[in-house]
Each structure stands twice: as C-alpha cells, then as structure tokens.
Amino acid sequence: MSGNVSSGRVSGGIPVRVSYSAVVTTGIYCLPTCSGRPRPEHVHEYTHAAAAEAAGFRACLRCRPYRAAEPVSWAGPELVCRAVQLILGGALDGGTEADLGARLGVSARHLRRLFAAQIGVTPDGLARSRRTHFARRILDDTDLPVADVAFASGFGSIRQLNRACLDVFRAPPKELRARRRKTDRLVADGGLCLRLPLRAPFDWQAALDYFAARAIPGVEEVAGGVYRRTIEVDGDTGVIELMPPGPAGSGAGSFDHLVLRAHLPHWEGLIHLVERARRIAGLDTDYPEATALLEGDDVLGPLVAKRPGLRVPGAWDPFETGVRAIVGQQVTVAGASRLTGRIVERFGRPVAGLSQLGLTHTFPTATDLAEHDLAGVGLTPARQDAVRAFALAVATGEVRLDRSIGLEELMASLTAIRGVGPWTAAYLALRLGEPDAFPAADLGLRRGVNPVDPPSAAALTRMSERWAPWRALAARHLWAAASDAGTGDRGRR
C-alpha cells in the first residue's frame, strides 16, 4: 500500500498498485476502466479514493468509483496495512486516532505521518471517506430515510452526513438519491439488500461449498445458493444472507458484487456489519496482487489457472471459528460440525421464529464458554480444557483477534494455550485474513503438492517461502487440488 505515486514507482522496493486516476483539468478521479481518455500529463494516480478526495478531486459520475471494490493491499508497511484494516472495521467511528495508535503501539502523530507518506490522507480522512462512500451506496441501493442512512453509515448526525456528502460528492444526500439510476435500487423480499462490490473473477460456488461443509448447526445454513447465519447486534438478534446477484441460487456467469440481505432490529452501525460480511467471503484481499505472484510458480501456477476465482474463506466471528478449529482437531469435518452444534445447543442463545431457515441459536460468547463446564457435549477432557482456555484468553484480551497484532505475535499467543498447536493457530490466522498464514503440517496441503508422495512439513515450509506473502491463498489452492484428486485430509479444516 503506497501513496499517490505512479504505477512505475516503488515504495520500499515494492511495486505500487494504482487504483484511481485523477484528472487535474476536470477535477475528477476515475477507475482505470473508465471510458474517459485524458492526456497522461494531466493525470495524477492514487491508490485510495480518500487520497484523491483529500487532494481536492471528486468522484466521476460516469464510472462511479464509490461503487467499486477497494481491496486492501499488503504491499507496504505492515503497521499501515493493519491500521487500514482496523479503520475499515470501524475503529475510528467511535474512537480517536490516539486510540487507534495505542492499539497498534504507536503515537497518533507517528500514525498520521505514516499515512501521509504511504496513503496521502490522514486516518480520520480515510475513515470519513469510507463512511461517505458507504452512505452513497445505501442511497443508491435502498429507500432508507436519510436519517437512517446517516446512522447506518457511522455518522453521529444528519448534519455530519450532509457536510460529508457536500465535501466528497458536491451534493446533499437527497440530491444524490434523486440522481440514482433505475437499476441501482435493490428490491428485497423482506430485509434490506445491499451490494458488496468485489473484484472479478470470484468463485462463489467454491466458497459456498466450503461453508456448506462446515456450517455450524443452528447458527449457519447453506441452501439454494445462499449462505445465511444468525448474528447479534448490540444484544439483539439478526440474520444476514449472502447470495450472488440475480435469482437466488443461480450464481451463474461473472458478476462484480455479492448481495447482502440483512434482517436487523435496527440500522445503526450497519456499515460495520457490512464490513464483517465482506470478510466472510474474503472480498477485501487484493487478489490480483496475489495471483500475479503465484501464477508464475511451477506448483501453484497450474492450480491458479484452473481456479482463478478461488478465495481464502473468512470468518464472521473469529472466536467462533477458533472454537470450531479446536473442536475439529483429529476429527472429520462432519464430526466437528456436529460437536460444535452441541456446544451451540447447550450454551448458545436461542432464537425464535427462524427454524424454517435452519437457524435456532446465536453462537455463545467467549465469556459464556469460559465460565461453563463443557462435559457432556462429546469432547475429550483435553479438548474441553483447550476450548475453555481459548475462551478465557479471548475474554480477558490475552489473545487479540482484531488483527491489530502481527502474525507471529498472534501465533505465539495462540500456541501458548495448552491444546492449541501450530496447525490450529495457523488455520485460525488464515481464516482471520492473515495473507501469509500457512499450516504447513496439514496433510491435505502436502497432498495438494504431490498426492502420491507428499513432501514433509519441513520441505513444504521451505517450498512455501517463495509464495510469501500470499501463502494463505496458496494453501487454499493446495486444499482444492487435494480435494479434486480425492486425497484430502480427514477434514480438520
């Protein structure tokens, strides 16, 4: 991730990805795919829309860059990349730059200096741009009143939303809604529908198959081409559904977004739920950057060519995913789902009226599992102790799953828990979105390299070094290759 420099330059020896072109003669910025053809000497290039806006440019009305996906690149200082991830998760919607810096172990001044050098906008400026772009998409996609749009987007008042829209889009919210195109509005059969922009290609069926095999009974359900799950919103229960555009379950052809259908008790903070929903399908990683590295490898290249739209599966709730990973040690995928379902049935919060969707509970919190005896759900005593120790570590903050710490520190904190080994820690890190997480000891990964004569874990670790910093995506392709060959592991993943 780097600032407003051209694609030919580098930052710290790392090639810079350009996402937006700003034209000084018109004062607008566009996507690279825009049909406009300005003279090259009139163009400034930026990696973030917020940086273009901070420089005084406004969004193009033709290509509408605010509707495009803006994946987070990891080609730059890790601290900046993690700060951007936290901002996307809402760290500055209720906190300050000083609070964000404290989570990352630096001062607010140093953080602003890094952002100015690498992105071209302050952390607060990036957060404000993100909220304003989200509000613009809601104005397009839905009929929510402007007041609801303001609070759903993380603004504290309608006045703040008005001021931000005037600054970024040069028009108030009501005028922006009046400009929307007929095809923008999404019609929902119950719930609120929103677009989740993505960068093609994207293999939705592969993601769906992965989640279907690992769905936690009562909490998750996959049916008719739709992934749905229960969630909690400020203590209240809700449901979200992910599906491709078009008729439910079709998923056919190429598309540039998924549809999120949300059934929520209120719309405040909707922007944070949308960001978490994006992580489920792994929509925020810069896969063009990753595939550019992997496609030239003699092992990974053919696999990437075979499945160009494969993504690393994400997680709605990191704690939930961690519990399932611990439960799944040394058992099959089906067995892990069944055992986790028993935990949910006993300790989760019952939800009424959703049984027709296959949903009955929300997942228990870390505090809940840390305080209860897990005997009787089918886990071995050692596995019970590991789940409770993990829950206690998360509840007390000893283990931080918010991606504010580096991969090595995360792995160390997880493996310090008795019963959580390197495989479980690396798998959880992979599901959290750590792009370089790689459980090299996994038999499925080794069989993905060679189904007849798998390499040792040590040999695979050495081999994987050439895939850094995108080893998580490499792991996803190797698992898929092992599955295609019918030589996958027993299913701990």
Coordinates of C-alpha atoms in Angstrom, one line a residue:
M1 CA 0.0 0.0 0.0
S2 CA 1.5 3.3 -1.0
G3 CA 0.6 6.9 -1.6
N4 CA -0.1 9.0 -4.7
V5 CA 2.7 7.8 -6.9
S6 CA 2.6 6.3 -10.4
S7 CA 2.5 2.6 -11.1
G8 CA 6.1 2.7 -12.3
R9 CA 7.5 3.8 -9.0
V10 CA 8.1 1.7 -5.9
S11 CA 7.9 2.2 -2.2
G12 CA 10.5 0.3 -0.2
G13 CA 11.2 -1.8 -3.2
I14 CA 7.6 -3.0 -3.6
P15 CA 5.6 -2.2 -6.8
V16 CA 2.7 0.2 -6.2
R17 CA -0.8 -0.7 -7.3
V18 CA -2.7 2.2 -8.8
S19 CA -6.4 2.2 -8.3
Y20 CA -7.6 5.7 -9.3
S21 CA -6.7 8.2 -11.9
A22 CA -7.4 11.9 -11.1
V23 CA -7.5 14.4 -13.9
V24 CA -6.2 17.9 -13.0
T25 CA -8.1 19.7 -15.8
T26 CA -11.5 18.3 -14.8
G27 CA -11.0 17.9 -11.1
I28 CA -12.4 14.4 -11.1
Y29 CA -11.0 10.9 -10.3
C30 CA -11.9 7.7 -12.1
L31 CA -11.4 4.0 -12.1
P32 CA -8.8 2.6 -14.5
T33 CA -11.7 1.1 -16.6
C34 CA -13.4 4.5 -17.1
S35 CA -14.0 5.3 -20.8
G36 CA -12.5 8.8 -20.4
R37 CA -9.1 9.2 -22.1
P38 CA -7.3 12.3 -20.6
R39 CA -3.8 13.2 -21.6
P40 CA -1.3 11.4 -19.5
E41 CA 0.4 14.6 -18.4
H42 CA -2.9 15.7 -16.8
V43 CA -3.3 12.6 -14.7
H44 CA -2.3 12.0 -11.1
E45 CA -2.6 8.5 -9.7
Y46 CA -3.7 7.3 -6.3
T47 CA -4.1 4.0 -4.5
H48 CA -7.1 5.2 -2.4
A49 CA -10.1 7.2 -3.2
A50 CA -9.7 9.0 0.1
A51 CA -6.3 10.3 -1.1
A52 CA -7.8 11.7 -4.3
E53 CA -10.5 13.4 -2.4
A54 CA -8.1 14.9 0.1
A55 CA -6.3 16.4 -2.9
G56 CA -9.5 18.1 -4.0
F57 CA -10.8 15.7 -6.6
R58 CA -14.4 14.5 -6.8
A59 CA -15.8 11.1 -7.9
C60 CA -16.5 10.6 -11.6
L61 CA -20.3 10.4 -12.4
R62 CA -19.7 8.0 -15.3
C63 CA -17.7 5.2 -13.7
R64 CA -18.8 5.9 -10.1
P65 CA -15.7 4.7 -8.3
Y66 CA -17.5 4.8 -4.9
R67 CA -19.4 1.6 -6.1
A68 CA -16.2 -0.4 -6.8
A69 CA -14.4 -2.7 -4.5
E70 CA -11.3 -1.3 -2.9
P71 CA -9.3 -4.3 -1.6
V72 CA -6.6 -3.7 0.9
S73 CA -3.1 -4.3 -0.4
W74 CA -0.4 -5.7 1.8
A75 CA 2.4 -4.4 -0.3
G76 CA 3.7 -1.8 2.1
P77 CA 4.4 -1.2 5.8
E78 CA 2.5 -3.8 7.9
L79 CA 1.6 -1.2 10.5
V80 CA -0.2 0.9 7.9
C81 CA -2.0 -2.1 6.4
R82 CA -3.2 -3.2 9.9
A83 CA -4.4 0.3 10.6
V84 CA -6.4 0.4 7.4
Q85 CA -8.0 -2.9 8.3
L86 CA -8.9 -1.6 11.7
I87 CA -10.4 1.6 10.2
L88 CA -12.4 -0.5 7.8
G89 CA -13.7 -2.4 10.8
G90 CA -14.9 0.9 12.4
A91 CA -12.0 1.7 14.8
L92 CA -12.4 5.5 14.2
D93 CA -16.2 5.6 14.1
G94 CA -16.3 5.6 17.9
G95 CA -12.6 6.3 18.7
T96 CA -9.8 8.7 18.0
E97 CA -6.5 8.4 16.1
A98 CA -4.8 8.3 19.5
D99 CA -6.9 5.2 20.4
L100 CA -6.1 3.6 17.1
G101 CA -2.4 4.3 17.6
A102 CA -2.5 2.8 21.1
R103 CA -3.9 -0.4 19.7
L104 CA -1.0 -0.6 17.3
G105 CA 1.6 0.5 19.8
V106 CA 2.5 3.9 18.2
S107 CA 1.5 7.5 18.8
A108 CA -1.2 9.3 16.8
R109 CA 1.4 11.7 15.4
H110 CA 3.5 8.8 14.1
L111 CA 0.5 7.1 12.6
R112 CA -0.6 10.3 10.8
R113 CA 3.0 10.7 9.5
L114 CA 2.9 7.1 8.1
F115 CA -0.5 7.6 6.5
A116 CA 0.6 10.9 4.9
A117 CA 3.7 9.2 3.4
Q118 CA 2.0 5.9 2.3
I119 CA -1.6 6.8 1.5
G120 CA -1.8 10.5 1.1
V121 CA -4.6 11.1 3.7
T122 CA -4.9 11.0 7.5
P123 CA -6.5 8.1 9.3
D124 CA -9.5 10.2 10.1
G125 CA -9.8 11.3 6.4
L126 CA -9.8 7.7 5.3
A127 CA -12.5 6.8 7.8
R128 CA -14.6 9.7 6.8
S129 CA -14.3 8.8 3.1
R130 CA -15.2 5.2 3.8
R131 CA -18.4 6.3 5.7
T132 CA -19.4 8.7 3.0
H133 CA -18.9 6.2 0.2
F134 CA -21.0 3.7 2.2
A135 CA -23.7 6.2 2.6
R136 CA -23.8 6.9 -1.1
R137 CA -24.2 3.2 -1.9
I138 CA -27.1 3.0 0.6
L139 CA -28.7 6.0 -1.0
D140 CA -28.5 4.2 -4.3
D141 CA -29.4 0.7 -3.2
T142 CA -32.2 1.3 -0.7
D143 CA -35.1 3.6 0.2
L144 CA -33.9 4.1 3.8
P145 CA -34.7 7.6 5.1
V146 CA -31.7 9.9 5.1
A147 CA -31.6 9.9 8.9
D148 CA -31.3 6.1 8.9
V149 CA -28.6 6.3 6.2
A150 CA -26.6 8.7 8.4
F151 CA -26.6 6.4 11.5
A152 CA -26.2 3.2 9.4
S153 CA -23.1 4.7 7.9
G154 CA -21.4 5.5 11.2
F155 CA -22.2 9.3 11.3
G156 CA -23.3 10.9 14.5
S157 CA -26.0 13.1 12.9
I158 CA -27.7 14.0 9.7
R159 CA -25.7 17.3 9.7
Q160 CA -22.4 15.3 9.6
L161 CA -23.7 13.2 6.7
N162 CA -24.8 16.3 4.8
R163 CA -21.4 18.0 5.3
A164 CA -19.5 14.9 4.2
C165 CA -21.6 14.4 1.1
L166 CA -21.2 18.0 0.1
D167 CA -17.4 17.8 0.6
V168 CA -17.0 14.5 -1.3
F169 CA -19.8 14.4 -3.8
R170 CA -20.6 18.1 -4.1
A171 CA -24.3 17.5 -3.4
P172 CA -26.5 16.8 -0.3
P173 CA -27.9 13.2 0.3
K174 CA -31.4 13.9 -1.1
E175 CA -30.0 15.2 -4.3
L176 CA -27.7 12.2 -4.6
R177 CA -30.6 9.8 -4.2
A178 CA -32.5 11.7 -6.9
R179 CA -29.6 11.1 -9.3
R180 CA -29.5 7.3 -8.8
R181 CA -30.1 5.1 -11.9
K182 CA -33.2 2.9 -12.2
T183 CA -31.1 -0.3 -11.9
D184 CA -29.4 0.8 -8.7
R185 CA -32.3 0.2 -6.3
L186 CA -32.4 -3.4 -5.0
V187 CA -35.8 -4.8 -4.3
A188 CA -35.8 -7.1 -1.3
D189 CA -38.3 -9.8 -0.4
G190 CA -38.0 -9.0 3.2
G191 CA -34.9 -7.5 4.8
L192 CA -32.6 -4.8 3.4
C193 CA -30.5 -5.6 0.3
L194 CA -27.0 -4.1 -0.3
R195 CA -24.3 -4.7 -2.9
L196 CA -20.9 -5.9 -1.7
P197 CA -18.5 -4.9 -4.6
L198 CA -15.8 -7.4 -5.5
R199 CA -13.0 -7.7 -8.0
A200 CA -13.7 -10.5 -10.6
P201 CA -13.0 -13.3 -11.0
F202 CA -14.8 -14.7 -8.0
D203 CA -15.8 -18.4 -7.5
W204 CA -18.9 -18.1 -5.4
Q205 CA -19.7 -21.8 -5.7
A206 CA -16.4 -22.8 -4.3
A207 CA -16.9 -20.5 -1.3
L208 CA -20.5 -21.8 -0.8
D209 CA -19.3 -25.5 -0.9
Y210 CA -16.6 -24.7 1.7
F211 CA -19.1 -23.1 4.1
A212 CA -21.8 -25.7 3.5
A213 CA -19.4 -28.5 4.6
R214 CA -18.5 -26.6 7.7
A215 CA -21.8 -24.9 8.7
I216 CA -22.4 -24.9 12.4
P217 CA -25.9 -26.4 13.0
G218 CA -28.4 -23.8 14.3
V219 CA -26.0 -20.9 13.6
E220 CA -25.3 -21.3 9.9
E221 CA -27.2 -22.7 6.9
V222 CA -26.4 -23.0 3.2
A223 CA -29.3 -23.7 0.9
G224 CA -30.4 -22.7 -2.6
G225 CA -27.1 -21.0 -3.4
V226 CA -27.5 -18.7 -0.3
Y227 CA -25.3 -18.6 2.8
R228 CA -27.2 -17.3 5.9
R229 CA -26.4 -17.1 9.6
T230 CA -27.6 -15.6 12.9
I231 CA -25.8 -12.6 14.4
E232 CA -26.0 -10.3 17.4
V233 CA -26.4 -6.6 17.1
D234 CA -25.9 -4.7 20.4
G235 CA -27.5 -7.6 22.3
D236 CA -30.4 -8.1 19.7
T237 CA -30.6 -11.0 17.2
G238 CA -30.4 -10.6 13.5
V239 CA -29.9 -12.6 10.3
I240 CA -27.7 -12.0 7.3
E241 CA -27.7 -13.7 4.0
L242 CA -25.1 -13.7 1.2
M243 CA -26.0 -14.6 -2.4
P244 CA -25.0 -13.8 -6.0
P245 CA -26.9 -11.2 -8.0
G246 CA -29.9 -12.4 -10.0
P247 CA -32.3 -15.2 -9.0
A248 CA -31.3 -16.8 -5.7
G249 CA -29.2 -19.8 -6.2
S250 CA -28.3 -19.1 -9.8
G251 CA -24.7 -17.9 -9.2
A252 CA -24.2 -18.2 -12.9
G253 CA -21.8 -16.1 -15.0
S254 CA -19.4 -13.4 -14.0
F255 CA -20.5 -10.7 -11.5
D256 CA -18.9 -7.7 -9.8
H257 CA -20.7 -7.9 -6.5
L258 CA -22.5 -10.2 -4.0
V259 CA -25.8 -9.2 -2.5
L260 CA -26.1 -9.0 1.3
R261 CA -29.7 -9.3 2.6
A262 CA -29.8 -8.1 6.2
H263 CA -32.7 -8.7 8.7
L264 CA -31.8 -6.5 11.6
P265 CA -33.5 -5.0 14.7
H266 CA -32.1 -1.5 13.8
W267 CA -29.8 0.1 11.2
E268 CA -27.3 1.9 13.5
G269 CA -23.8 0.8 12.7
L270 CA -24.8 -1.1 9.6
I271 CA -21.5 -0.2 8.0
H272 CA -19.6 -2.3 10.5
L273 CA -21.8 -5.4 9.8
V274 CA -21.3 -4.9 6.1
E275 CA -17.5 -4.9 6.5
R276 CA -17.7 -8.1 8.6
A277 CA -20.0 -9.7 5.9
R278 CA -17.4 -8.9 3.3
R279 CA -14.8 -10.8 5.3
I280 CA -16.8 -14.0 5.3
A281 CA -16.3 -14.3 1.5
G282 CA -12.8 -12.9 1.6
L283 CA -13.7 -9.9 -0.6
D284 CA -11.1 -7.4 0.8
T285 CA -7.8 -9.0 -0.1
D286 CA -6.0 -7.7 -3.2
Y287 CA -6.1 -11.0 -5.1
P288 CA -4.8 -9.6 -8.4
E289 CA -1.6 -8.8 -6.5
A290 CA -1.5 -12.3 -5.0
T291 CA -2.2 -14.2 -8.2
A292 CA 0.4 -12.1 -10.1
L293 CA 3.0 -13.8 -7.7
L294 CA 1.5 -17.3 -7.6
E295 CA 0.6 -17.8 -11.3
G296 CA 4.3 -17.9 -12.3
D297 CA 5.1 -20.7 -9.9
D298 CA 5.6 -24.2 -11.2
V299 CA 3.5 -25.8 -8.5
L300 CA 0.8 -23.1 -7.9
G301 CA 0.6 -21.7 -11.4
P302 CA -1.5 -24.5 -12.9
L303 CA -3.7 -24.5 -9.8
V304 CA -4.4 -20.8 -10.1
A305 CA -5.1 -21.1 -13.8
K306 CA -7.6 -23.9 -13.1
R307 CA -9.4 -21.9 -10.4
P308 CA -8.8 -18.2 -11.0
G309 CA -11.6 -17.0 -8.7
L310 CA -10.8 -19.0 -5.6
R311 CA -10.7 -17.0 -2.4
V312 CA -9.5 -17.7 1.1
P313 CA -12.6 -18.3 3.3
G314 CA -13.0 -15.7 6.0
A315 CA -15.0 -15.6 9.3
W316 CA -17.8 -13.6 10.7
D317 CA -16.8 -14.2 14.3
P318 CA -13.1 -15.1 14.9
F319 CA -13.9 -16.6 18.3
E320 CA -16.5 -18.9 16.8
T321 CA -14.0 -20.0 14.1
G322 CA -11.4 -20.6 16.7
V323 CA -13.6 -22.8 18.8
R324 CA -14.6 -24.9 15.7
A325 CA -10.9 -25.3 14.8
I326 CA -10.1 -26.6 18.2
V327 CA -13.1 -28.9 18.3
G328 CA -12.1 -30.1 14.8
Q329 CA -8.7 -31.4 15.8
Q330 CA -8.3 -35.0 14.8
V331 CA -11.9 -35.4 13.7
T332 CA -13.7 -35.2 10.3
V333 CA -15.4 -32.0 9.0
A334 CA -18.8 -33.6 9.7
G335 CA -17.8 -34.6 13.2
A336 CA -16.5 -31.1 14.0
S337 CA -19.8 -29.5 12.9
R338 CA -21.8 -32.0 14.9
L339 CA -19.8 -31.4 18.1
T340 CA -19.8 -27.6 17.7
G341 CA -23.6 -27.8 17.1
R342 CA -23.9 -29.5 20.5
I343 CA -22.0 -26.6 22.1
V344 CA -24.3 -24.1 20.4
E345 CA -27.4 -26.0 21.5
R346 CA -26.3 -26.1 25.2
F347 CA -24.6 -22.7 25.6
G348 CA -25.9 -20.5 22.7
R349 CA -28.7 -18.0 22.9
P350 CA -32.0 -19.5 21.5
V351 CA -33.6 -17.6 18.6
A352 CA -37.3 -17.9 17.9
G353 CA -39.1 -17.9 14.6
L354 CA -36.1 -18.9 12.3
S355 CA -36.3 -22.7 12.4
Q356 CA -37.7 -22.7 8.9
L357 CA -34.3 -21.3 7.8
G358 CA -32.4 -23.9 9.8
L359 CA -31.4 -21.2 12.3
T360 CA -32.1 -21.7 16.1
H361 CA -29.3 -20.1 18.1
T362 CA -26.6 -17.5 18.1
F363 CA -23.1 -18.6 18.9
P364 CA -22.0 -18.4 22.6
T365 CA -19.7 -15.6 23.6
A366 CA -16.1 -16.1 24.9
T367 CA -17.3 -15.2 28.4
D368 CA -20.1 -17.8 28.2
L369 CA -17.8 -20.7 27.3
A370 CA -15.0 -19.6 29.7
E371 CA -17.5 -19.9 32.6
H372 CA -19.2 -23.2 31.8
D373 CA -18.3 -26.9 32.1
L374 CA -18.2 -28.4 28.6
A375 CA -18.7 -32.0 29.8
G376 CA -21.4 -33.9 28.0
V377 CA -21.1 -32.5 24.6
G378 CA -18.8 -35.2 23.3
L379 CA -15.4 -33.6 23.6
T380 CA -12.4 -35.3 25.2
P381 CA -11.3 -33.7 28.5
A382 CA -8.2 -32.3 26.9
R383 CA -10.3 -30.7 24.1
Q384 CA -12.8 -29.3 26.7
D385 CA -9.9 -27.7 28.6
A386 CA -8.5 -26.2 25.3
V387 CA -11.8 -24.6 24.4
R388 CA -12.3 -23.1 27.8
A389 CA -8.7 -21.9 27.9
F390 CA -9.1 -20.3 24.5
A391 CA -12.4 -18.7 25.5
L392 CA -10.8 -17.3 28.7
A393 CA -7.8 -15.9 26.8
V394 CA -10.1 -14.1 24.3
A395 CA -12.4 -12.8 27.0
T396 CA -9.5 -11.3 29.0
G397 CA -7.7 -9.9 26.0
E398 CA -4.7 -12.2 26.3
V399 CA -5.5 -13.3 22.8
R400 CA -6.4 -10.5 20.3
L401 CA -8.4 -11.5 17.3
D402 CA -8.9 -8.0 15.9
R403 CA -5.9 -8.1 13.5
S404 CA -4.1 -5.3 15.4
I405 CA -1.1 -7.5 16.0
G406 CA 1.3 -9.3 13.6
L407 CA 1.1 -12.9 12.5
E408 CA 4.0 -14.0 14.6
E409 CA 2.6 -12.4 17.8
L410 CA -0.9 -13.8 17.1
M411 CA 0.6 -17.3 16.5
A412 CA 2.6 -17.1 19.7
S413 CA -0.4 -16.0 21.8
L414 CA -2.5 -18.9 20.4
T415 CA 0.1 -21.6 20.8
A416 CA 0.7 -20.5 24.4
I417 CA -2.7 -22.0 25.2
R418 CA -2.4 -25.7 26.1
G419 CA -4.1 -27.8 23.5
V420 CA -3.7 -25.2 20.7
G421 CA -0.9 -26.2 18.4
P422 CA 0.7 -24.6 15.4
W423 CA -1.7 -26.1 12.9
T424 CA -4.8 -24.7 14.8
A425 CA -3.2 -21.3 15.3
A426 CA -2.1 -21.1 11.6
Y427 CA -5.6 -22.2 10.4
L428 CA -7.3 -19.6 12.6
A429 CA -5.0 -16.9 11.4
L430 CA -5.7 -17.9 7.8
R431 CA -9.5 -17.6 8.4
L432 CA -8.9 -14.2 10.1
G433 CA -7.5 -12.9 6.8
E434 CA -3.8 -13.1 7.6
P435 CA -2.5 -13.3 4.0
D436 CA 0.7 -15.2 4.9
A437 CA -0.7 -17.8 7.3
F438 CA 0.2 -21.3 6.3
P439 CA -0.4 -24.5 8.3
A440 CA 2.4 -26.4 6.6
A441 CA 1.9 -29.6 8.7
D442 CA -1.5 -30.2 7.2
L443 CA -1.6 -33.4 5.3
G444 CA -4.1 -32.0 2.8
L445 CA -1.7 -29.3 1.8
R446 CA 1.1 -31.7 1.4
R447 CA -1.1 -34.0 -0.8
G448 CA -2.1 -30.9 -2.8
V449 CA 1.6 -30.7 -3.8
N450 CA 2.0 -34.4 -4.6
P451 CA -0.9 -36.8 -3.9
V452 CA 1.3 -39.9 -4.3
D453 CA 4.5 -38.8 -2.5
P454 CA 3.6 -35.8 -0.3
P455 CA 6.5 -33.7 0.9
S456 CA 7.3 -33.4 4.6
A457 CA 6.1 -30.5 6.6
A458 CA 9.6 -29.1 6.8
A459 CA 10.0 -29.5 3.0
L460 CA 6.7 -27.8 2.4
T461 CA 7.6 -24.9 4.7
R462 CA 10.8 -24.3 2.7
M463 CA 8.8 -24.5 -0.6
S464 CA 6.2 -22.1 0.7
E465 CA 8.7 -19.3 1.3
R466 CA 8.6 -18.4 -2.4
W467 CA 4.8 -17.9 -2.1
A468 CA 5.1 -15.3 0.6
P469 CA 3.4 -13.0 1.5
W470 CA 0.4 -14.8 -0.1
R471 CA 0.7 -18.3 1.5
A472 CA -2.9 -18.4 2.7
L473 CA -4.1 -18.2 -0.9
A474 CA -1.5 -20.9 -1.8
A475 CA -3.0 -23.1 0.9
R476 CA -6.5 -22.6 -0.4
H477 CA -5.4 -23.8 -3.9
L478 CA -3.5 -26.8 -2.5
W479 CA -6.5 -27.9 -0.4
A480 CA -8.7 -27.6 -3.5
A481 CA -6.1 -29.6 -5.5
A482 CA -6.1 -32.4 -2.9
S483 CA -9.9 -32.4 -2.9
D484 CA -10.0 -32.7 -6.7
A485 CA -7.6 -35.6 -6.5
G486 CA -9.6 -37.3 -3.8
T487 CA -6.7 -37.3 -1.5
G488 CA -7.8 -34.6 1.0
D489 CA -7.1 -34.9 4.7
R490 CA -9.7 -36.3 7.1
G491 CA -11.2 -32.9 7.2
R492 CA -9.9 -30.9 10.2
R493 CA -10.1 -27.7 8.1

